[in-house]
């Protein structure tokens, strides 16, 4: 049935890459996650032009989901690995699932501010992937958006948008608490973002999801990022003023 009759693409793959054009050779800018309802705006052969739940738009190949007249109604979001410490490829971190889904997937209600870093630590070692926002691979802002979404806080997709979103809540680097954000870039242009683990501590996606420091005297200092540090912003003051 055509998109004019049914308006939603429900993602049934672990993730669906969202491309700038109806072409696998075009850049992939983000992921739609398992269970996500993407509004179908247009169709070109076996590609759908969609608007993701976070407002991002692009092209998704039809085999990543099915067309529906109604949005999916998930009850939970996958936040933790299974009993073996693994995220399932078909249902990775950030997947939108229903409570009666069979299997041993751990699901949870929204977790809150104090769980941001514990949730993010479950993702340590996951590889960097441009446009990624699942446990199959993250880019820097995808990690931020996905972890905050699991914890019940919805933020924009790109790092520059995230800095604008938190612009009224800037704090000093040494004032940051676990879950706050550090932004990096040059000439005011944001090129990277990561979570503060408290003060100069940093948890971010660069090469992989990892923990480092912005303390020049620390053994694990990331000097290149310290050199382009822009600002830090409070999650607490934004969502619980």
mmCIF file of C-alpha atoms in Angstrom:
data_model
loop_
_atom_site.group_PDB
_atom_site.id
_atom_site.type_symbol
_atom_site.label_atom_id
_atom_site.label_comp_id
_atom_site.label_asym_id
_atom_site.label_seq_id
_atom_site.Cartn_x
_atom_site.Cartn_y
_atom_site.Cartn_z
ATOM 1 C CA UNK A 1 0.000 0.000 0.000
ATOM 2 C CA UNK A 2 1.365 3.445 -0.842
ATOM 3 C CA UNK A 3 2.425 6.054 1.665
ATOM 4 C CA UNK A 4 -0.552 8.211 0.694
ATOM 5 C CA UNK A 5 -2.834 5.615 2.300
ATOM 6 C CA UNK A 6 -0.604 4.622 5.227
ATOM 7 C CA UNK A 7 1.629 7.282 6.688
ATOM 8 C CA UNK A 8 4.106 5.534 9.006
ATOM 9 C CA UNK A 9 7.188 3.421 8.437
ATOM 10 C CA UNK A 10 7.629 1.224 11.530
ATOM 11 C CA UNK A 11 11.261 0.125 11.866
ATOM 12 C CA UNK A 12 11.646 -3.637 12.365
ATOM 13 C CA UNK A 13 15.412 -3.907 11.923
ATOM 14 C CA UNK A 14 17.887 -3.320 14.757
ATOM 15 C CA UNK A 15 18.377 0.090 13.188
ATOM 16 C CA UNK A 16 17.691 1.751 9.854
ATOM 17 C CA UNK A 17 20.319 4.099 8.384
ATOM 18 C CA UNK A 18 18.819 7.404 7.272
ATOM 19 C CA UNK A 19 20.457 8.727 4.094
ATOM 20 C CA UNK A 20 20.479 12.190 2.551
ATOM 21 C CA UNK A 21 19.300 10.751 -0.782
ATOM 22 C CA UNK A 22 17.534 7.612 -2.002
ATOM 23 C CA UNK A 23 20.939 6.078 -2.620
ATOM 24 C CA UNK A 24 23.157 3.837 -0.476
ATOM 25 C CA UNK A 25 26.160 5.852 -1.692
ATOM 26 C CA UNK A 26 24.831 9.080 -0.187
ATOM 27 C CA UNK A 27 25.852 10.140 3.335
ATOM 28 C CA UNK A 28 24.147 8.475 6.302
ATOM 29 C CA UNK A 29 23.198 11.174 8.796
ATOM 30 C CA UNK A 30 21.444 9.278 11.598
ATOM 31 C CA UNK A 31 19.661 6.045 12.551
ATOM 32 C CA UNK A 32 16.026 5.231 13.058
ATOM 33 C CA UNK A 33 15.846 2.627 15.821
ATOM 34 C CA UNK A 34 13.891 -0.601 16.210
ATOM 35 C CA UNK A 35 10.253 0.194 16.957
ATOM 36 C CA UNK A 36 10.480 3.828 15.860
ATOM 37 C CA UNK A 37 7.571 5.328 13.914
ATOM 38 C CA UNK A 38 8.866 7.417 11.012
ATOM 39 C CA UNK A 39 6.391 9.667 9.211
ATOM 40 C CA UNK A 40 6.481 8.983 5.476
ATOM 41 C CA UNK A 41 6.691 12.175 3.425
ATOM 42 C CA UNK A 42 7.461 10.836 -0.044
ATOM 43 C CA UNK A 43 8.407 7.680 -1.937
ATOM 44 C CA UNK A 44 10.946 6.989 -4.671
ATOM 45 C CA UNK A 45 10.824 3.398 -5.914
ATOM 46 C CA UNK A 46 11.701 1.276 -2.852
ATOM 47 C CA UNK A 47 12.872 4.220 -0.747
ATOM 48 C CA UNK A 48 10.814 6.303 1.671
ATOM 49 C CA UNK A 49 11.519 9.910 2.561
ATOM 50 C CA UNK A 50 10.766 10.011 6.280
ATOM 51 C CA UNK A 51 10.669 12.296 9.278
ATOM 52 C CA UNK A 52 12.070 10.563 12.359
ATOM 53 C CA UNK A 53 10.627 11.044 15.823
ATOM 54 C CA UNK A 54 13.341 13.597 16.669
ATOM 55 C CA UNK A 55 12.489 15.650 13.561
ATOM 56 C CA UNK A 56 15.421 14.441 11.454
ATOM 57 C CA UNK A 57 14.521 13.796 7.811
ATOM 58 C CA UNK A 58 16.060 11.596 5.138
ATOM 59 C CA UNK A 59 15.649 8.463 3.055
ATOM 60 C CA UNK A 60 15.186 4.923 4.382
ATOM 61 C CA UNK A 61 15.127 1.742 2.295
ATOM 62 C CA UNK A 62 11.747 0.002 2.474
ATOM 63 C CA UNK A 63 13.090 -3.332 3.755
ATOM 64 C CA UNK A 64 13.978 -1.802 7.124
ATOM 65 C CA UNK A 65 10.325 -1.755 8.172
ATOM 66 C CA UNK A 66 6.693 -1.860 7.149
ATOM 67 C CA UNK A 67 4.097 0.764 6.282
ATOM 68 C CA UNK A 68 1.299 1.259 8.799
ATOM 69 C CA UNK A 69 -1.742 3.475 9.176
ATOM 70 C CA UNK A 70 -0.931 3.908 12.867
ATOM 71 C CA UNK A 71 2.142 4.795 14.863
ATOM 72 C CA UNK A 72 3.821 2.135 16.945
ATOM 73 C CA UNK A 73 2.956 2.338 20.638
ATOM 74 C CA UNK A 74 6.011 1.083 22.542
ATOM 75 C CA UNK A 75 5.851 0.761 26.302
ATOM 76 C CA UNK A 76 9.581 0.664 27.114
ATOM 77 C CA UNK A 77 13.034 1.469 25.793
ATOM 78 C CA UNK A 78 15.971 -0.982 25.910
ATOM 79 C CA UNK A 79 18.526 0.478 28.329
ATOM 80 C CA UNK A 80 20.635 -2.404 29.634
ATOM 81 C CA UNK A 81 22.356 -5.454 28.128
ATOM 82 C CA UNK A 82 21.012 -8.982 28.584
ATOM 83 C CA UNK A 83 22.105 -11.446 31.274
ATOM 84 C CA UNK A 84 25.260 -12.149 29.252
ATOM 85 C CA UNK A 85 26.218 -8.485 29.190
ATOM 86 C CA UNK A 86 25.331 -8.122 25.510
ATOM 87 C CA UNK A 87 22.866 -5.990 23.591
ATOM 88 C CA UNK A 88 20.948 -8.100 21.082
ATOM 89 C CA UNK A 89 21.708 -7.058 17.451
ATOM 90 C CA UNK A 90 18.042 -7.200 16.473
ATOM 91 C CA UNK A 91 17.005 -5.094 19.468
ATOM 92 C CA UNK A 92 19.936 -2.853 20.460
ATOM 93 C CA UNK A 93 20.216 -0.102 23.043
ATOM 94 C CA UNK A 94 17.547 2.524 22.463
ATOM 95 C CA UNK A 95 15.062 0.155 20.801
ATOM 96 C CA UNK A 96 11.404 0.945 21.418
ATOM 97 C CA UNK A 97 9.683 -2.243 22.559
ATOM 98 C CA UNK A 98 6.450 -3.496 24.089
ATOM 99 C CA UNK A 99 6.341 -5.081 27.522
ATOM 100 C CA UNK A 100 5.158 -8.453 26.218
ATOM 101 C CA UNK A 101 8.092 -8.860 23.830
ATOM 102 C CA UNK A 102 9.395 -12.440 24.278
ATOM 103 C CA UNK A 103 12.976 -13.168 25.280
ATOM 104 C CA UNK A 104 15.432 -11.975 27.887
ATOM 105 C CA UNK A 105 15.736 -8.319 26.891
ATOM 106 C CA UNK A 106 15.953 -6.018 29.893
ATOM 107 C CA UNK A 107 13.539 -3.129 29.604
ATOM 108 C CA UNK A 108 12.976 -0.234 31.937
ATOM 109 C CA UNK A 109 10.882 2.805 32.615
ATOM 110 C CA UNK A 110 12.499 6.241 32.375
ATOM 111 C CA UNK A 111 15.484 6.315 34.694
ATOM 112 C CA UNK A 112 16.169 9.926 35.627
ATOM 113 C CA UNK A 113 19.215 12.156 35.989
ATOM 114 C CA UNK A 114 21.193 9.996 38.396
ATOM 115 C CA UNK A 115 21.225 7.099 35.925
ATOM 116 C CA UNK A 116 22.699 8.959 32.926
ATOM 117 C CA UNK A 117 26.301 7.909 33.563
ATOM 118 C CA UNK A 118 25.483 4.366 34.795
ATOM 119 C CA UNK A 119 23.516 3.831 31.568
ATOM 120 C CA UNK A 120 26.304 5.342 29.456
ATOM 121 C CA UNK A 121 28.923 3.130 31.139
ATOM 122 C CA UNK A 122 27.093 0.071 29.777
ATOM 123 C CA UNK A 123 28.058 1.331 26.324
ATOM 124 C CA UNK A 124 31.825 1.611 26.902
ATOM 125 C CA UNK A 125 33.782 -0.028 24.098
ATOM 126 C CA UNK A 126 31.034 0.224 21.483
ATOM 127 C CA UNK A 127 32.571 1.434 18.201
ATOM 128 C CA UNK A 128 32.160 4.877 16.714
ATOM 129 C CA UNK A 129 29.890 4.972 13.672
ATOM 130 C CA UNK A 130 29.033 8.163 11.818
ATOM 131 C CA UNK A 131 25.290 8.740 12.118
ATOM 132 C CA UNK A 132 24.988 5.957 14.711
ATOM 133 C CA UNK A 133 22.698 6.120 17.724
ATOM 134 C CA UNK A 134 22.385 2.481 18.855
ATOM 135 C CA UNK A 135 24.630 -0.066 20.567
ATOM 136 C CA UNK A 136 25.703 -1.172 17.082
ATOM 137 C CA UNK A 137 27.654 2.102 16.887
ATOM 138 C CA UNK A 138 27.408 5.720 18.039
ATOM 139 C CA UNK A 139 28.600 9.081 16.877
ATOM 140 C CA UNK A 140 29.220 11.674 19.591
ATOM 141 C CA UNK A 141 25.844 13.409 19.543
ATOM 142 C CA UNK A 142 23.989 10.153 18.905
ATOM 143 C CA UNK A 143 25.370 8.824 22.190
ATOM 144 C CA UNK A 144 24.143 11.916 24.028
ATOM 145 C CA UNK A 145 20.685 11.842 22.462
ATOM 146 C CA UNK A 146 20.161 8.106 22.919
ATOM 147 C CA UNK A 147 21.295 7.937 26.552
ATOM 148 C CA UNK A 148 19.247 10.983 27.526
ATOM 149 C CA UNK A 149 16.224 9.595 25.681
ATOM 150 C CA UNK A 150 16.456 6.322 27.627
ATOM 151 C CA UNK A 151 16.639 8.350 30.846
ATOM 152 C CA UNK A 152 13.510 10.298 29.916
ATOM 153 C CA UNK A 153 14.989 13.489 28.458
ATOM 154 C CA UNK A 154 14.512 14.414 24.806
ATOM 155 C CA UNK A 155 17.159 16.561 23.120
ATOM 156 C CA UNK A 156 18.038 17.441 19.502
ATOM 157 C CA UNK A 157 20.150 15.128 17.335
ATOM 158 C CA UNK A 158 23.249 17.163 16.411
ATOM 159 C CA UNK A 159 25.896 18.532 18.758
ATOM 160 C CA UNK A 160 25.461 22.157 17.653
ATOM 161 C CA UNK A 161 21.696 21.839 18.220
ATOM 162 C CA UNK A 162 22.321 20.334 21.646
ATOM 163 C CA UNK A 163 24.519 23.256 22.670
ATOM 164 C CA UNK A 164 21.805 25.693 21.585
ATOM 165 C CA UNK A 165 19.238 23.637 23.513
ATOM 166 C CA UNK A 166 21.292 23.993 26.714
ATOM 167 C CA UNK A 167 22.653 27.505 26.030
ATOM 168 C CA UNK A 168 20.954 29.119 29.038
ATOM 169 C CA UNK A 169 22.488 26.593 31.427
ATOM 170 C CA UNK A 170 26.214 27.110 30.911
ATOM 171 C CA UNK A 171 28.436 26.368 33.911
ATOM 172 C CA UNK A 172 32.154 26.160 34.606
ATOM 173 C CA UNK A 173 33.904 22.905 33.717
ATOM 174 C CA UNK A 174 34.837 22.235 37.345
ATOM 175 C CA UNK A 175 31.197 22.707 38.404
ATOM 176 C CA UNK A 176 29.860 19.908 36.236
ATOM 177 C CA UNK A 177 28.136 16.916 37.773
ATOM 178 C CA UNK A 178 27.797 13.431 36.270
ATOM 179 C CA UNK A 179 25.555 13.622 33.210
ATOM 180 C CA UNK A 180 26.276 17.255 32.353
ATOM 181 C CA UNK A 181 27.670 18.053 28.911
ATOM 182 C CA UNK A 182 31.048 19.249 27.611
ATOM 183 C CA UNK A 183 31.158 20.821 24.123
ATOM 184 C CA UNK A 184 34.164 21.204 21.828
ATOM 185 C CA UNK A 185 34.959 23.006 18.584
ATOM 186 C CA UNK A 186 36.717 25.935 16.969
ATOM 187 C CA UNK A 187 35.651 29.532 16.388
ATOM 188 C CA UNK A 188 32.389 28.847 18.189
ATOM 189 C CA UNK A 189 31.462 25.989 15.836
ATOM 190 C CA UNK A 190 30.616 22.807 17.733
ATOM 191 C CA UNK A 191 32.334 19.678 16.429
ATOM 192 C CA UNK A 192 32.100 17.298 19.411
ATOM 193 C CA UNK A 193 30.166 16.657 22.611
ATOM 194 C CA UNK A 194 30.529 14.315 25.567
ATOM 195 C CA UNK A 195 29.128 13.616 29.015
ATOM 196 C CA UNK A 196 30.853 14.896 32.115
ATOM 197 C CA UNK A 197 31.438 12.167 34.677
ATOM 198 C CA UNK A 198 31.953 14.972 37.190
ATOM 199 C CA UNK A 199 34.342 17.911 36.822
ATOM 200 C CA UNK A 200 36.974 17.185 34.180
ATOM 201 C CA UNK A 201 35.843 13.590 33.642
ATOM 202 C CA UNK A 202 34.631 12.797 30.128
ATOM 203 C CA UNK A 203 32.612 9.917 28.666
ATOM 204 C CA UNK A 204 32.205 10.241 24.914
ATOM 205 C CA UNK A 205 32.210 8.552 21.516
ATOM 206 C CA UNK A 206 35.478 9.118 19.649
ATOM 207 C CA UNK A 207 36.863 6.002 18.002
ATOM 208 C CA UNK A 208 34.714 4.126 20.508
ATOM 209 C CA UNK A 209 32.670 4.969 23.573
ATOM 210 C CA UNK A 210 35.288 5.607 26.255
ATOM 211 C CA UNK A 211 36.207 7.480 29.421
ATOM 212 C CA UNK A 212 38.938 10.139 29.402
ATOM 213 C CA UNK A 213 39.785 13.355 31.193
ATOM 214 C CA UNK A 214 40.044 17.074 30.504
ATOM 215 C CA UNK A 215 42.478 17.474 33.399
ATOM 216 C CA UNK A 216 45.863 18.349 31.929
ATOM 217 C CA UNK A 217 47.615 16.466 34.738
ATOM 218 C CA UNK A 218 45.582 13.269 34.362
ATOM 219 C CA UNK A 219 47.132 10.191 32.768
ATOM 220 C CA UNK A 220 44.143 9.798 30.443
ATOM 221 C CA UNK A 221 43.842 13.443 29.393
ATOM 222 C CA UNK A 222 42.551 14.054 25.869
ATOM 223 C CA UNK A 223 44.783 17.015 25.066
ATOM 224 C CA UNK A 224 43.360 17.552 21.581
ATOM 225 C CA UNK A 225 39.856 17.984 22.938
ATOM 226 C CA UNK A 226 41.052 20.119 25.840
ATOM 227 C CA UNK A 227 42.623 22.473 23.298
ATOM 228 C CA UNK A 228 39.254 23.009 21.575
ATOM 229 C CA UNK A 229 37.022 23.009 24.678
ATOM 230 C CA UNK A 230 34.114 25.437 24.269
ATOM 231 C CA UNK A 231 31.755 25.173 27.224
ATOM 232 C CA UNK A 232 29.939 22.979 29.737
ATOM 233 C CA UNK A 233 26.198 22.903 30.400
ATOM 234 C CA UNK A 234 23.995 21.633 33.218
ATOM 235 C CA UNK A 235 21.437 18.894 32.628
ATOM 236 C CA UNK A 236 20.055 19.350 36.156
ATOM 237 C CA UNK A 237 19.342 23.068 35.735
ATOM 238 C CA UNK A 238 17.682 22.504 32.360
ATOM 239 C CA UNK A 239 15.290 19.748 33.344
ATOM 240 C CA UNK A 240 14.905 20.342 37.095
ATOM 241 C CA UNK A 241 15.420 24.080 37.671
#
